[in-house]
Every structure is written in structure tokens, then in C-alpha cells.
Short mmCIF file of C-alpha atoms and ligand atoms in Angstrom, two decimals:
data_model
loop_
_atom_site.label_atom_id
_atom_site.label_comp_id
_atom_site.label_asym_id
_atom_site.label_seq_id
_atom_site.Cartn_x
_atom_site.Cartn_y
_atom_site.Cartn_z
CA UNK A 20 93.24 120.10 81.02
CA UNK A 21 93.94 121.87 77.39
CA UNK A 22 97.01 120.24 75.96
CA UNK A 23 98.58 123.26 73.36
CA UNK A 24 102.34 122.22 73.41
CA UNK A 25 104.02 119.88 71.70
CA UNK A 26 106.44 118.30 73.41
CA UNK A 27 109.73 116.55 72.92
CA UNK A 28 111.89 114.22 75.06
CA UNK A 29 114.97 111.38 74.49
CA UNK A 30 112.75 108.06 75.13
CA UNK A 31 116.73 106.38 75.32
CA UNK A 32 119.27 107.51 77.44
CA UNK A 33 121.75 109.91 76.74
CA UNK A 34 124.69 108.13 76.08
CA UNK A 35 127.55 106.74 73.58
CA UNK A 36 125.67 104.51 71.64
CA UNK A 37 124.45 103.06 68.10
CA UNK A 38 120.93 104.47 68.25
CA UNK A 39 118.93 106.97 70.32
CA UNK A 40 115.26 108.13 70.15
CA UNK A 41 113.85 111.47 70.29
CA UNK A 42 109.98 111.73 70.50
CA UNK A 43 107.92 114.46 69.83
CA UNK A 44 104.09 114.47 70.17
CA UNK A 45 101.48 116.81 69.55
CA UNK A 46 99.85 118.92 66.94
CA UNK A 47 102.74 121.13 65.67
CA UNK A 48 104.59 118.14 65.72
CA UNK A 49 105.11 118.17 61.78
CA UNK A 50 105.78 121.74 61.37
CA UNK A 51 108.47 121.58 63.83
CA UNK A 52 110.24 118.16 62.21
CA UNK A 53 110.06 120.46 58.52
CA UNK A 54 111.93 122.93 59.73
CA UNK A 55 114.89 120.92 60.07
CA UNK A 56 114.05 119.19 56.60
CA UNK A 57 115.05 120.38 52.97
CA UNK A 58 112.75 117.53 51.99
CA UNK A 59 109.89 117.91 54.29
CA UNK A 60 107.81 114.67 54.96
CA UNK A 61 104.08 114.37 54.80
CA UNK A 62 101.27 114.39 57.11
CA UNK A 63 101.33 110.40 56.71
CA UNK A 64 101.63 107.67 58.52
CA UNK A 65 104.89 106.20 57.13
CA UNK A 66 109.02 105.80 57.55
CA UNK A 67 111.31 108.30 55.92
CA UNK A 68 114.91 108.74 55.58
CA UNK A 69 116.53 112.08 55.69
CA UNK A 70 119.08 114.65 56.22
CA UNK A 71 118.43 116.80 59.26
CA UNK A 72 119.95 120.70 59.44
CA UNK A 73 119.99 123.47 61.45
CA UNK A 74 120.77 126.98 59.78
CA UNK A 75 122.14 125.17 56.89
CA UNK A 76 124.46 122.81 58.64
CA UNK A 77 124.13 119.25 58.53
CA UNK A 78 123.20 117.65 61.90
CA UNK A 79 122.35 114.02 61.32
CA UNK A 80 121.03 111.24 59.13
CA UNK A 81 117.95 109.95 60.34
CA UNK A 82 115.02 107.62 60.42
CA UNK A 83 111.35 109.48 60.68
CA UNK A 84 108.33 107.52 61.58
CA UNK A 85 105.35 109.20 61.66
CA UNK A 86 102.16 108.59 63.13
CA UNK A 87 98.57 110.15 63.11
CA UNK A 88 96.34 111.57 65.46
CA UNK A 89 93.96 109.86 66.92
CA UNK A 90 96.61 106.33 66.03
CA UNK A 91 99.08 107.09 68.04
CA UNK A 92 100.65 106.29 71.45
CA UNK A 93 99.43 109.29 72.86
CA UNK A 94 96.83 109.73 70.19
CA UNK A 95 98.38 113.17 68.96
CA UNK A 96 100.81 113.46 66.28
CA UNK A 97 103.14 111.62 67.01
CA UNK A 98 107.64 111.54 65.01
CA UNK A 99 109.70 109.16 66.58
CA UNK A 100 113.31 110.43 65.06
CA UNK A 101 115.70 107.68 65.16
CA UNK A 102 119.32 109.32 64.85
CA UNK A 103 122.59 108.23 65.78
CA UNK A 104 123.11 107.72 69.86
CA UNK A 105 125.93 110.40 70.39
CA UNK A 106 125.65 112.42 72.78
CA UNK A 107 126.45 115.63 71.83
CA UNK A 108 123.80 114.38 68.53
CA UNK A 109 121.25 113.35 70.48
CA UNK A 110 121.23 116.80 72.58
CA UNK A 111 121.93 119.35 69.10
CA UNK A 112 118.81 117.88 67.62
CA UNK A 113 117.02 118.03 70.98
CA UNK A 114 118.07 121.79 71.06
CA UNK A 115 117.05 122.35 67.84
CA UNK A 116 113.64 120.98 67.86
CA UNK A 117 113.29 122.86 71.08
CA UNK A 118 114.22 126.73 69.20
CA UNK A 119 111.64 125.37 66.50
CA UNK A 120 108.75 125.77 68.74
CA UNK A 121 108.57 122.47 71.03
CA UNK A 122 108.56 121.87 74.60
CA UNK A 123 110.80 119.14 76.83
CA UNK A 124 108.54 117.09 78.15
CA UNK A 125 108.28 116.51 81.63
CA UNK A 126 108.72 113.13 82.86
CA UNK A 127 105.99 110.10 82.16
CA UNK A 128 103.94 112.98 80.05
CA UNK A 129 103.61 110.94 76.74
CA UNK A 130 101.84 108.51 79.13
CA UNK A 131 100.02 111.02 80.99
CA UNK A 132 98.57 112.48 77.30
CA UNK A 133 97.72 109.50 76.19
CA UNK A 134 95.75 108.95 79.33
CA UNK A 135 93.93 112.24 78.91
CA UNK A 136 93.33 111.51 75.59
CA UNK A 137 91.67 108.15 76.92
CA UNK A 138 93.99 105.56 74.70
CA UNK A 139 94.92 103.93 78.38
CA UNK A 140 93.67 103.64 81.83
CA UNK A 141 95.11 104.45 84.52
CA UNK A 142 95.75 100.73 85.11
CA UNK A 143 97.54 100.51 81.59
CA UNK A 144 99.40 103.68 81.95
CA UNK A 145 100.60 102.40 85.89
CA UNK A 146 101.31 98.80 84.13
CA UNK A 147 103.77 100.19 80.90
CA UNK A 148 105.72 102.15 83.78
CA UNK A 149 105.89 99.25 85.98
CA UNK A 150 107.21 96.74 82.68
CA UNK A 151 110.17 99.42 82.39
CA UNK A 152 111.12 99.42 86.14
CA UNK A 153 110.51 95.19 86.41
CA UNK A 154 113.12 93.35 88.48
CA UNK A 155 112.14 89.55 87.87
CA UNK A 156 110.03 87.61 86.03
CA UNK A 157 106.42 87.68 87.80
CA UNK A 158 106.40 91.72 87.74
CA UNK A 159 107.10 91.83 84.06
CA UNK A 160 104.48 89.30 83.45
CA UNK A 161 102.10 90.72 85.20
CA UNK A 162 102.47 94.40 83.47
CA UNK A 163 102.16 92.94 80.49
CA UNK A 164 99.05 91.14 81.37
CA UNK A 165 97.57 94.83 82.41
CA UNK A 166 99.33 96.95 79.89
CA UNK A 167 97.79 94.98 76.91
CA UNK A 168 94.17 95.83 77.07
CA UNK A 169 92.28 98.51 78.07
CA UNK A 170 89.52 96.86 79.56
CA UNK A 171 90.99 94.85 82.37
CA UNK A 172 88.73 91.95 82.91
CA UNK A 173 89.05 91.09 86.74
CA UNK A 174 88.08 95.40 87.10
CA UNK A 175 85.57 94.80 84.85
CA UNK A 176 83.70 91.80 86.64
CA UNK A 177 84.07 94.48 90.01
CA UNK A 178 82.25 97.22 88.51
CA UNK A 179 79.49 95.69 86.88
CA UNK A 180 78.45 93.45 90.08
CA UNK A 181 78.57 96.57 91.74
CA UNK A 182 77.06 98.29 89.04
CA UNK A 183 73.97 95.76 89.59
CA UNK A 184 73.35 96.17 92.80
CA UNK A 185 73.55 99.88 93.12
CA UNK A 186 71.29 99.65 90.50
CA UNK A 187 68.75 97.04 92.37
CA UNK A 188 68.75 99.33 95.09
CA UNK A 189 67.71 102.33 93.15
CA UNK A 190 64.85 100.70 91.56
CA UNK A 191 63.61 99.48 95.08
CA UNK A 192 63.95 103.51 96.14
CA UNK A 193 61.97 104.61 92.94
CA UNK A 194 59.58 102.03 92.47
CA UNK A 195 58.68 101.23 96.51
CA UNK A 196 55.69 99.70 95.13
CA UNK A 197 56.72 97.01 93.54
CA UNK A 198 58.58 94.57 95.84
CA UNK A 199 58.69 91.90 93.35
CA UNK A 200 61.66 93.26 91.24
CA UNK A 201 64.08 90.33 90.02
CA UNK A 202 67.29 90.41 92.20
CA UNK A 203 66.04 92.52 95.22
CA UNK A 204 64.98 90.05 97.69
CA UNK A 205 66.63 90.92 101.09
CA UNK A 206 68.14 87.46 100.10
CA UNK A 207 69.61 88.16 96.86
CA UNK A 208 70.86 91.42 97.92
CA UNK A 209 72.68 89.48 100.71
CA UNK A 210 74.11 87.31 98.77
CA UNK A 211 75.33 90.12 96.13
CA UNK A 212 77.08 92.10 98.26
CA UNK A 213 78.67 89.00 100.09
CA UNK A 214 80.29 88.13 96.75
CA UNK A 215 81.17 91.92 95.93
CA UNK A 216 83.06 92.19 99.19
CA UNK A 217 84.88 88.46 98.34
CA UNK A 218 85.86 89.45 95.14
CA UNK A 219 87.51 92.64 96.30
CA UNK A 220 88.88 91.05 99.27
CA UNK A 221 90.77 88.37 97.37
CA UNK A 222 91.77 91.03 94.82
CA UNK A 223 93.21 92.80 97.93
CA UNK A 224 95.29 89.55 98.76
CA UNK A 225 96.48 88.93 95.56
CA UNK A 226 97.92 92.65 94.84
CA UNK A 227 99.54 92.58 98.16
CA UNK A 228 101.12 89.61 97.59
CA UNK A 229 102.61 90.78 93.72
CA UNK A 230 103.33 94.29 95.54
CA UNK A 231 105.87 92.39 97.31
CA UNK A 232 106.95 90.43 94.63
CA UNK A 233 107.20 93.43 92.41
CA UNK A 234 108.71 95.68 94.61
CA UNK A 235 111.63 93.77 96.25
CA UNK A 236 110.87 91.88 99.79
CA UNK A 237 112.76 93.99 102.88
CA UNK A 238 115.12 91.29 103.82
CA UNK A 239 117.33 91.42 106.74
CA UNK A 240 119.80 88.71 107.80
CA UNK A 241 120.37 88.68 111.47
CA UNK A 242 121.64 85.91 114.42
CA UNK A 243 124.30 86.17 117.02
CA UNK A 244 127.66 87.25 115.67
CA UNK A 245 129.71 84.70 114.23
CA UNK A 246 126.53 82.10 113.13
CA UNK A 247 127.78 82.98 109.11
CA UNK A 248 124.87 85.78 108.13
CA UNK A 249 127.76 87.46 106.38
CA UNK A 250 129.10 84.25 104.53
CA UNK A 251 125.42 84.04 103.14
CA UNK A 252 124.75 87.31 102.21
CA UNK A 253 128.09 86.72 100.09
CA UNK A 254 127.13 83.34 98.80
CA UNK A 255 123.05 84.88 97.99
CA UNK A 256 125.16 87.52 95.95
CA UNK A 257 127.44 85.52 94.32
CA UNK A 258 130.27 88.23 95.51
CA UNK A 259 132.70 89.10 98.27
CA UNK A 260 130.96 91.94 99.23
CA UNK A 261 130.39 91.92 102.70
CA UNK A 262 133.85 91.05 105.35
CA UNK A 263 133.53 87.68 106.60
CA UNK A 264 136.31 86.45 109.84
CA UNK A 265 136.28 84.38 112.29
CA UNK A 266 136.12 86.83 114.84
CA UNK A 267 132.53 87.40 116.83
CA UNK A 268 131.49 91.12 115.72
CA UNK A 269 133.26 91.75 112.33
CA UNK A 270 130.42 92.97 110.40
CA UNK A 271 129.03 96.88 112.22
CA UNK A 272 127.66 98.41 109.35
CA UNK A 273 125.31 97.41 107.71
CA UNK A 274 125.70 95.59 104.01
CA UNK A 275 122.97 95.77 101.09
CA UNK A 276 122.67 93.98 97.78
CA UNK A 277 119.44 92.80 95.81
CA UNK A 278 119.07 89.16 94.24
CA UNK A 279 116.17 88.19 91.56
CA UNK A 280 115.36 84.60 91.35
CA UNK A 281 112.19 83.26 89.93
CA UNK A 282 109.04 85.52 91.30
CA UNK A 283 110.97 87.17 93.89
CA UNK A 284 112.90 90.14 94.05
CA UNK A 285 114.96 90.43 97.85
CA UNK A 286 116.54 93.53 99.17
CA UNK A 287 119.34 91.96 101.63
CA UNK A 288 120.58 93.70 104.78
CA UNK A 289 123.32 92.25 106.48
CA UNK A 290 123.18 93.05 110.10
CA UNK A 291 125.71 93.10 112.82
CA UNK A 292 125.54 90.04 114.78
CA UNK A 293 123.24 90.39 118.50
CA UNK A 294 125.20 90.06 121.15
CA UNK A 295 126.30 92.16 124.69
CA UNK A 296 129.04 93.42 124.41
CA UNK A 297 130.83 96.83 125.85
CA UNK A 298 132.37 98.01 122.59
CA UNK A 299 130.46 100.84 121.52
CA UNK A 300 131.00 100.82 117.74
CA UNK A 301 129.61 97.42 118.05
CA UNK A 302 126.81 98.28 120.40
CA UNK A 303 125.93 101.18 117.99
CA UNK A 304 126.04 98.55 115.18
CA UNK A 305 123.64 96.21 117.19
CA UNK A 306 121.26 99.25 117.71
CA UNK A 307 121.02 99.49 113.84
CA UNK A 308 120.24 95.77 113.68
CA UNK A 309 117.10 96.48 115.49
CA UNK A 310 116.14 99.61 113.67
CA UNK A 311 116.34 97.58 110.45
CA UNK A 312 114.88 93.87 111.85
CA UNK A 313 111.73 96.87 112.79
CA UNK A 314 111.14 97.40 109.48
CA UNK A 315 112.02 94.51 106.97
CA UNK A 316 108.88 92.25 105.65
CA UNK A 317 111.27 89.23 105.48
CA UNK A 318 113.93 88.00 108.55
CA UNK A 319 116.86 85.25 107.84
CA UNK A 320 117.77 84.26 111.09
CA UNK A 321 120.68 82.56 111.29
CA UNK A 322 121.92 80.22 113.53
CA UNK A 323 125.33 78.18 113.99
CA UNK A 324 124.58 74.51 113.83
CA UNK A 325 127.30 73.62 116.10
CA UNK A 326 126.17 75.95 118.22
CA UNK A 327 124.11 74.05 121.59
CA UNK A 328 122.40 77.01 123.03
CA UNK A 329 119.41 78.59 120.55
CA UNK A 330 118.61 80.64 123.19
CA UNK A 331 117.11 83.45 122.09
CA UNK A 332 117.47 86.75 123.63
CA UNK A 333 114.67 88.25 125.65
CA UNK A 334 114.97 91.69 123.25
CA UNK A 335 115.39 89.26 119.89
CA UNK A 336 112.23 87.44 120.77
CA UNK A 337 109.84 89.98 121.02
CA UNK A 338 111.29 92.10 117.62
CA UNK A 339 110.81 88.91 116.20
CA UNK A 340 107.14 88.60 116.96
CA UNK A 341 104.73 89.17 113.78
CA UNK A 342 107.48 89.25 111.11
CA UNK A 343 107.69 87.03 108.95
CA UNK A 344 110.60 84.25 109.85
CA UNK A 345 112.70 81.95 107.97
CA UNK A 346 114.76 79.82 109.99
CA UNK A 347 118.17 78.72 108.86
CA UNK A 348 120.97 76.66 110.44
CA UNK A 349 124.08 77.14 108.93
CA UNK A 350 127.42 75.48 108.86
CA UNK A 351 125.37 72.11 108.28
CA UNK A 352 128.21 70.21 106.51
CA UNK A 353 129.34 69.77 109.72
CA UNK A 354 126.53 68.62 111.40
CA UNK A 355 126.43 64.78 111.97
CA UNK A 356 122.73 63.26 111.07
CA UNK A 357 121.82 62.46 115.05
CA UNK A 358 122.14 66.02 115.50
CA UNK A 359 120.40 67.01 112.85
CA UNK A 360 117.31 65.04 113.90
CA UNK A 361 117.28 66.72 116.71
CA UNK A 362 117.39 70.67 115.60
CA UNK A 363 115.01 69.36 113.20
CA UNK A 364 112.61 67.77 115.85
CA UNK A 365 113.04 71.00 117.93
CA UNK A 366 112.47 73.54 115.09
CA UNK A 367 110.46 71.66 112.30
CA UNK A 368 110.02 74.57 109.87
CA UNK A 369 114.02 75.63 110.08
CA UNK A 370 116.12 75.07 107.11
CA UNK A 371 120.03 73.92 106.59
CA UNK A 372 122.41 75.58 104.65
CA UNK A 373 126.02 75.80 104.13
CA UNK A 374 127.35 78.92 102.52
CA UNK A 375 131.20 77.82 102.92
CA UNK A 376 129.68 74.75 100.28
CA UNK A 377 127.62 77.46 98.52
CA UNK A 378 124.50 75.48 99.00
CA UNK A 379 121.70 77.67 99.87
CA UNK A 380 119.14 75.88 98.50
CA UNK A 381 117.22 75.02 100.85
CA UNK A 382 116.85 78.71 102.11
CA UNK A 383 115.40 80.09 98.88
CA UNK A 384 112.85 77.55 98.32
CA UNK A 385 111.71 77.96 101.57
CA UNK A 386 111.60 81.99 100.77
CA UNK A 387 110.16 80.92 97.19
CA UNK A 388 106.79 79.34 99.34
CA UNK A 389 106.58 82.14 101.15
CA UNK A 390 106.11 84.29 98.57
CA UNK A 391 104.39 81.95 96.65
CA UNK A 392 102.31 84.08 93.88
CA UNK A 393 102.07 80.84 91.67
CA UNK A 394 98.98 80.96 90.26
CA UNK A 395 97.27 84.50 90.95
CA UNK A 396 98.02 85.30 87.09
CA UNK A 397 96.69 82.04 85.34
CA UNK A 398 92.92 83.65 85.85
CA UNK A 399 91.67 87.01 84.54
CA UNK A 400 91.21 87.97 88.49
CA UNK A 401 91.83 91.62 89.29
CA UNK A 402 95.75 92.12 90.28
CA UNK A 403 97.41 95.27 90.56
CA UNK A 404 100.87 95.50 91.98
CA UNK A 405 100.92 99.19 92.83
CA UNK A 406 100.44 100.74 96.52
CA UNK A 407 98.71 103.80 95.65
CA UNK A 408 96.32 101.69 93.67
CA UNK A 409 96.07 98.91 96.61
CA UNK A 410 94.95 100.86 99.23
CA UNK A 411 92.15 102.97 96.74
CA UNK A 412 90.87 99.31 96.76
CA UNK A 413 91.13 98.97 100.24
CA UNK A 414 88.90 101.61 100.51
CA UNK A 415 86.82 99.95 98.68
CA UNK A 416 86.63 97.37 100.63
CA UNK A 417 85.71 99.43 103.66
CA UNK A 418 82.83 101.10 101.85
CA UNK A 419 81.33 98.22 100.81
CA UNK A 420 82.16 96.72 104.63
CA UNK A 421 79.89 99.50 105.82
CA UNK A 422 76.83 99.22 103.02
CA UNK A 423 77.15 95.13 104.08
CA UNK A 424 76.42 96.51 107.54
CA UNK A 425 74.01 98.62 107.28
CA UNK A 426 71.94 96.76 105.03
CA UNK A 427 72.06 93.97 107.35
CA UNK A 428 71.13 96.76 110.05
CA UNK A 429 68.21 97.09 108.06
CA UNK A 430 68.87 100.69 107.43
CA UNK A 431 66.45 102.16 104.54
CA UNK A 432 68.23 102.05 100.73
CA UNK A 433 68.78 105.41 100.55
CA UNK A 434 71.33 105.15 103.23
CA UNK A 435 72.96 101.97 101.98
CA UNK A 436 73.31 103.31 98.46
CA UNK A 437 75.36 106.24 100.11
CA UNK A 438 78.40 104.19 100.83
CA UNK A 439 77.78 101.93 97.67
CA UNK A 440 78.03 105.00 95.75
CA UNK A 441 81.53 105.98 97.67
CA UNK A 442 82.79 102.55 96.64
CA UNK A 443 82.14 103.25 92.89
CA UNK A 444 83.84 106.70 92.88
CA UNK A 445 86.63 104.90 94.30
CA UNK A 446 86.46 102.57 92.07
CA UNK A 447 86.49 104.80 88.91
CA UNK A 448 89.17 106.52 90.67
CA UNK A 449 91.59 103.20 89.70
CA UNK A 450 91.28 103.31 86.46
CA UNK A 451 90.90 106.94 85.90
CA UNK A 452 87.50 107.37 85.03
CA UNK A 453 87.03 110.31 87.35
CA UNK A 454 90.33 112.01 88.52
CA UNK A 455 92.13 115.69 90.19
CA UNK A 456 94.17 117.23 87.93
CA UNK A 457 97.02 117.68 90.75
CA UNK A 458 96.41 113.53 91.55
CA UNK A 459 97.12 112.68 87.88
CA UNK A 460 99.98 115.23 87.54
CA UNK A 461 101.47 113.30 90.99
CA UNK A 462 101.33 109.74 89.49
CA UNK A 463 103.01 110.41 85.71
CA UNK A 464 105.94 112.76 86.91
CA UNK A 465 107.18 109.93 88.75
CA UNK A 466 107.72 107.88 85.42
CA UNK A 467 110.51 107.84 83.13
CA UNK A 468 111.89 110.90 80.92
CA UNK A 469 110.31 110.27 77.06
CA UNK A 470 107.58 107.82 78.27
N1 GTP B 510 132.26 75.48 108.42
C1 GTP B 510 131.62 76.57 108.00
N2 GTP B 510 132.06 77.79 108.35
C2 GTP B 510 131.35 78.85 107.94
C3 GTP B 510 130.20 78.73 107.12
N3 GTP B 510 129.72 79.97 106.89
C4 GTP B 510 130.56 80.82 107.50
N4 GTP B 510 131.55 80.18 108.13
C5 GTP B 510 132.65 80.74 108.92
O1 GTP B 510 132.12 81.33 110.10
C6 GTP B 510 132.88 82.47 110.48
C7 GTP B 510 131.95 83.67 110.64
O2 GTP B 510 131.40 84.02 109.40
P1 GTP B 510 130.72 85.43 109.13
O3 GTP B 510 130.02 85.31 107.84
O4 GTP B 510 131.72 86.51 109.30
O5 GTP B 510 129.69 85.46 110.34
P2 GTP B 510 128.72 86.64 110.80
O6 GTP B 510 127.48 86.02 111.32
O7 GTP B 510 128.54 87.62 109.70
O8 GTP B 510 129.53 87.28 111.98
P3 GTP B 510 129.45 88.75 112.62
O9 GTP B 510 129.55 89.73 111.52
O10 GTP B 510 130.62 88.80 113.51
O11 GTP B 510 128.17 88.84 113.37
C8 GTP B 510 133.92 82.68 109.39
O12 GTP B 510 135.12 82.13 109.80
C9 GTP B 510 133.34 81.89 108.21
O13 GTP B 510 134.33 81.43 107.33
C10 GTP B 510 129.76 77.41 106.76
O14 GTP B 510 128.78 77.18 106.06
N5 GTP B 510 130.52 76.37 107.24
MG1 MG B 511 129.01 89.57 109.58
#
């Protein structure tokens, strides 16, 4: 792709405020800045101060850092134009830069040049977008632990082990005569790809488990009507945002709200409570409850501790089967220790809670282990938070599944290289290496405007 224009964008909003950024990269980047300049600046890198104008007319005071190709974020030209945040300031000078011969950038393209001018993988460029957009503490961490160099490590230790044994293979095709060649035992190979497919597998696990960390966990609270679920919702929140009564089918509709603590980010659904009943707002409202318990990754189910009968419907139980569960009895500052004991015997994994005493402690620490991604950033490991990304390596994964089986077949090398070579397309694909245009073009617009 031939990148001609220079292009301009806000990289802050557009809004009432002290400062606001303007970018503008590429190679006319300096003309265009000197025709708003009586004093033009220099094709240097360094900070000026001036007076920007526009047909004579004073627009702004402003702060002018320059940078130089290739040492720049996008390794173009680069003025970052610092001016003051107004809004009807920020958009003159964006006009007038525009009528001196740049372009608005679309959005994410800073990133996407400096990607095609190879200062970032794909990684990099995926991780600076995901920093922006992080809602807790794990996803910014781990950005910034795959922003910061170019060369990720845990990709790195991939590649080359696959690297090697593609490469094993080839020598065995090209040099048949020698079946001595260090490394290409049927043994050795065995081995090799066994720990190839390990280390992708666990890479798998690891990303899955910081996609949902990253992204926000589908969380739905649901019970029979009555049990509280709205009262917690409330209490998670810290606001009265969903109705709470004592009457058995108050909440219909469903109510949303998102809560960071720690590692975890949780999308809450409150659901309308299950029960039969012949009203058909309310039946409506239970039909919704399903639709949503269908497709959350997380379920609170609630249950009143005074309550005797945990019967659970017939239609509950089986929406209920392969989802992930957490338990939770609330109401328990009523519940006398006897009784306790024995929801506890009954249901060893459920959890107490009392959102009238805001204590829902014991409910987020039992989310917290569920979702425990503790220690997958303490080693250089590959982890990548990013669906699109995840399921290239699952591919991966399947490719080198096949070559395993083949080889173990004891199909000829030719035929095992095939998929071996697959697997490294794929994986050059992750970072970029080897790309489509139309791919590339897909993954930056969906960043911010001026990054
Ligand atoms: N004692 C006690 N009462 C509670 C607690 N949590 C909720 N309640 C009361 O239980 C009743 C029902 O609460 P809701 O939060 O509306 O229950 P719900 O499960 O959302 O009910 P539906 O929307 O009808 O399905 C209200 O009177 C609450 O004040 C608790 O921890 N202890
Ligand atoms: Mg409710």
C-alpha cells in the first residue's frame, strides 16, 4: 500500500477543555504546519512556540513538537500541535490544516501507518488500542506488557520451535541420505512437536482466560422472584438503580450496569425472577430471562435463605447445565447457624450474602477464583487478549494437531511439512508479518479517531 497523504486528526476529544491535540503525520507534514506560520519552524526534531493564522487572522497560540521520519510514532513526519481545547479552536485549526493540503485521518490510521511502516506488530498495534479501551487493572497491565516491545517473547519462543522443526523436516526431505541429522530422530521429532502443540495450547488457555477478563464477563443474576437478585445488583453497583419491593415479580425488564474490581470486569443483567405465573408482561419478562441466562459466561443464582424448597425448576436446570455457576444464598443475616450448616452441607460450593447489610463479599471472591488470571503475566508466556487474534491461534493449534497426526501416521515429510507450513503462515499472520490489505484495513478502523 503507497501512503501519499498526510493526514490529520484530534488525538483528544472535542470538547471544552484546557488542552487539545491535533496530529498530523506524513511527508508534507511541515509544509502544511508553515503555512499557518509567519515564523515557520524547521525540519527538526524539537518544541516551538508560536502564533498560528489563517489569511492573516490570528487563530491560536500553540505548542509545536516535531518529530522526524523514520523517529516517529508512525515513522513519518510527524507535528503534534498542542493548542487550546475549545471547541470551535480545536475544529478552525483542524479546517485549516485540512484547506492547506492534509487529509482527516480515518480512525486507528496513525497506528495502522506505523504498522506498515513496520515500527509495531500487529500485537503492539492491537495492545496500544486495547490500553486506551482498558476497564480494570489486569487488561491495562497486560497491554502494556505487549505494547512495550516489538518482539514479544512468549511469540517469539512459538516461532522459532516451530521454525526448528520445519526446518528438521526439510533437511530429512533434501538430504534422505543422511539419517543421522541432529534432532530428527522419529523420537526427537515426537517430542518437538509434543511441546509445540503444549506451548500453543496453554497460550490458548491463558488468552481465553484474559479475553474474559479484558472484555467484561456476561453476567446475569437470576433465582425465583423475590430471593433479592435486584437488592444485589443495587448493592454490586453501589446505586439504586434497579426497583427493589417486596412483591414476587417487580423487576420485568431487564437491568444492566458494569462493576471493575481487581482483574475482573462484570457486565450485570438483572433478570426477572422464574416463576409460573399467568401475567403476561411477567411471562414475557421470564422469556427474556432465558434468552439472556442462554448467553451470559457467568450466572448469580440467587436463592432466599429462608426459603425451604431449592427446588429447582425442570426448565432452570437444564439452562443451567454447562454455564458457569456461582451459588449465592441471600438474606443470610437472618439465617440462624444450624441452618446454615445445613444449606452449607447440601450445597458446599454456595456462598452467603446479605445485600440489605451490603456485604457481598463473599460473592466476589468467589467470582475473583473463578476468574482467577493470577499469575499468567508474571512469565514472558505468550498472552493475547484479543478474539480475532485467539482463534488465528486456534488455528494454529489445529494445524499443528494434524502434522502431530500424521507424523505419527507415519505419513512421508513432505506431507507433514504441508500443515506445519499452514501453522507458520498463521502464525505470521498474528503479528503481521504477512497480511491482506482489506484484513489490515478491518482491524485499525475499529480504533480510536487520532490514534
Ligand atoms: N432481610 C433481607 N431482605 C432482603 C435482602 N435483600 C433483599 N431483601 C428484600 O427482599 C425483597 C425482594 O427484593 P428484590 O431485590 O426486589 O428481589 P428480586 O429477586 O429482584 O425480586 P423480583 O424482581 O420480584 O424477582 C425486598 O423486600 C428486599 O428489601 C437481604 O439481604 N436481607
Ligand atoms: Mg428484581
Amino acid at each position: 500500500m503507497m501512503i501519499l497523504d498526510t493526514i490529520v486528526a484530534p488525538a483528544t476529544n472535542i470538547a471544552q477543555q484546557a488542552l487539545a491535540i491535533i496530529r498530523i503525520s506524513g511527508s508534507d507534514s511541515f509544509s502544511i504546519i508553515n503555512k499557518l506560520l509567519k515564523k515557520p519552524v524547521k525540519r527538526v526534531r524539537q518544541v516551538n512556540f508560536r502564533d498560528l493564522y489563517w489569511k492573516g487572522q490570528l487563530l491560536d497560540q500553540v505548542v509545536i513538537t516535531c518529530f522526524i521520519a523514520p523517529s516517529s510514532f508512525t515513522g513519518e513526519d510527524v507535528i503534534e500541535i498542542n493548542c487550546h481545547g475549545g471547541i470551535l479552536v480545536t475544529n478552525k485549526i483542524l479546517t485549516t490544516l485540512i484547506n492547506s493540503g492534509a487529509r482527516m485521518a480515518l480512525p486507528g490510521e496513525f497506528s495502522q501507518r506505523a504498522f506498515l511502516n513496520d515500527k509495531i506488530s500487529l500485537i503492539q498495534a492491537e495492545a496500544i488500542n486495547e490500553l486506551i479501551v482498558a476497564k480494570n487493572e489486569f487488561a491495562s497491565d497486560l497491554a502494556l506488557r505487549n505494547m512495550s516491545t516489538k518482539n514479544n517473547l512468549g511469540f517469539d519462543k512459538i516461532k522459532n520451535l516451530l521454525m526448528d522443526i520445519i526446518s528438521r523436516i526439510q533437511t530429512s526431505i533434501d538430504y534422505p541420505e543422511y539419517d543421522d541429522i541432529e534432532g530428527s530422530s522419529d523420537q526427537e521429532l515426537n517430542l518437538a512437536l509434543e511441546s509445540l502443540i503444549t506451548m500453543v495450547s496453554k497460550a490458548i488457555f491463558r488468552s481465553n482466560l484474559a479475553n474474559k477478563s479484558v472484555s467484561g464477563i456476561k453476567t446475569a443474576i437470576i433465582g425465583e422472584t423475590n430471593v433479592g437478585k435486584s437488592s444485589i445488583l443495587n448493592c454490586l453497583l453501589n446505586e439504586d438503580k434497579a426497583l427493589v419491593s417486596n412483591v414476587p415479580g417487580t423487576t420485568r425488564d431487564l437491568v444492566e450496569g458494569q462493576i471493575s474490581f481487581n482483574n475482573i470486569t462484570l457486565e450485570l443483567i438483572d433478570t426477572a425472577g422464574i416463576r409460573n405465573t399467568k401475567d403476561f408482561i411477567e411471562s414475557a419478562g421470564i422469556e427474556k430471562t432465558f434468552q439472556i441466562l442462554a448467553k451470559a459466561d457467568l450466572l448469580i443464582h440467587v436463592f432466599d435463605s429462608n426459603s425451604f424448597d431449592y427446588q429447582i425448576e425442570e426448565k432452570l436446570l437444564s439452562a443451567l447445565e454447562n454455564k458457569t455457576v456461582v451459588k449465592v444464598f441471600n438474606k443470610s443475616e437472618t439465617l440462624t447457624s444450624d441452618r446454615k450448616k445445613q444449606i452449607v452441607k447440601k450445597y458446599p460450593e454456595a456462598v452467603f450474602c446479605s445485600a440489605l447489610n451490603n456485604d457481598v463479599e463473599q460473592l466476589l471472591d468467589k467470582i475473583q477464583s473463578k476468574y482467577n488470571v493470577g499469575d499468567i503475566l508474571k512469565s514472558d508466556d505468550l498472552v493475547i487478549s484479543n478474539i480475532n487474534q485467539i482463534s488465528l491461534l486456534k488455528n494454529i493449534e489445529n494445524k499443528l494437531k494434524i502434522a502431530y497426526n500424521n507424523f505419527k501416521l507415519g505419513f512421508t515429510a513432505d506431507i507433514i511439512n504441508l500443515d506445519l507450513y499452514e501453522a507458520w503462515t498463521d502464525l505470521n499472520n498474528l503479528i503481521g508479518e504477512s497480511y491482506e490489505e482489506e484484513i489490515i484495513d478491518n482491524i485499525f478502523r475499529k480504533y480510536c479517531l487520532g490514534k
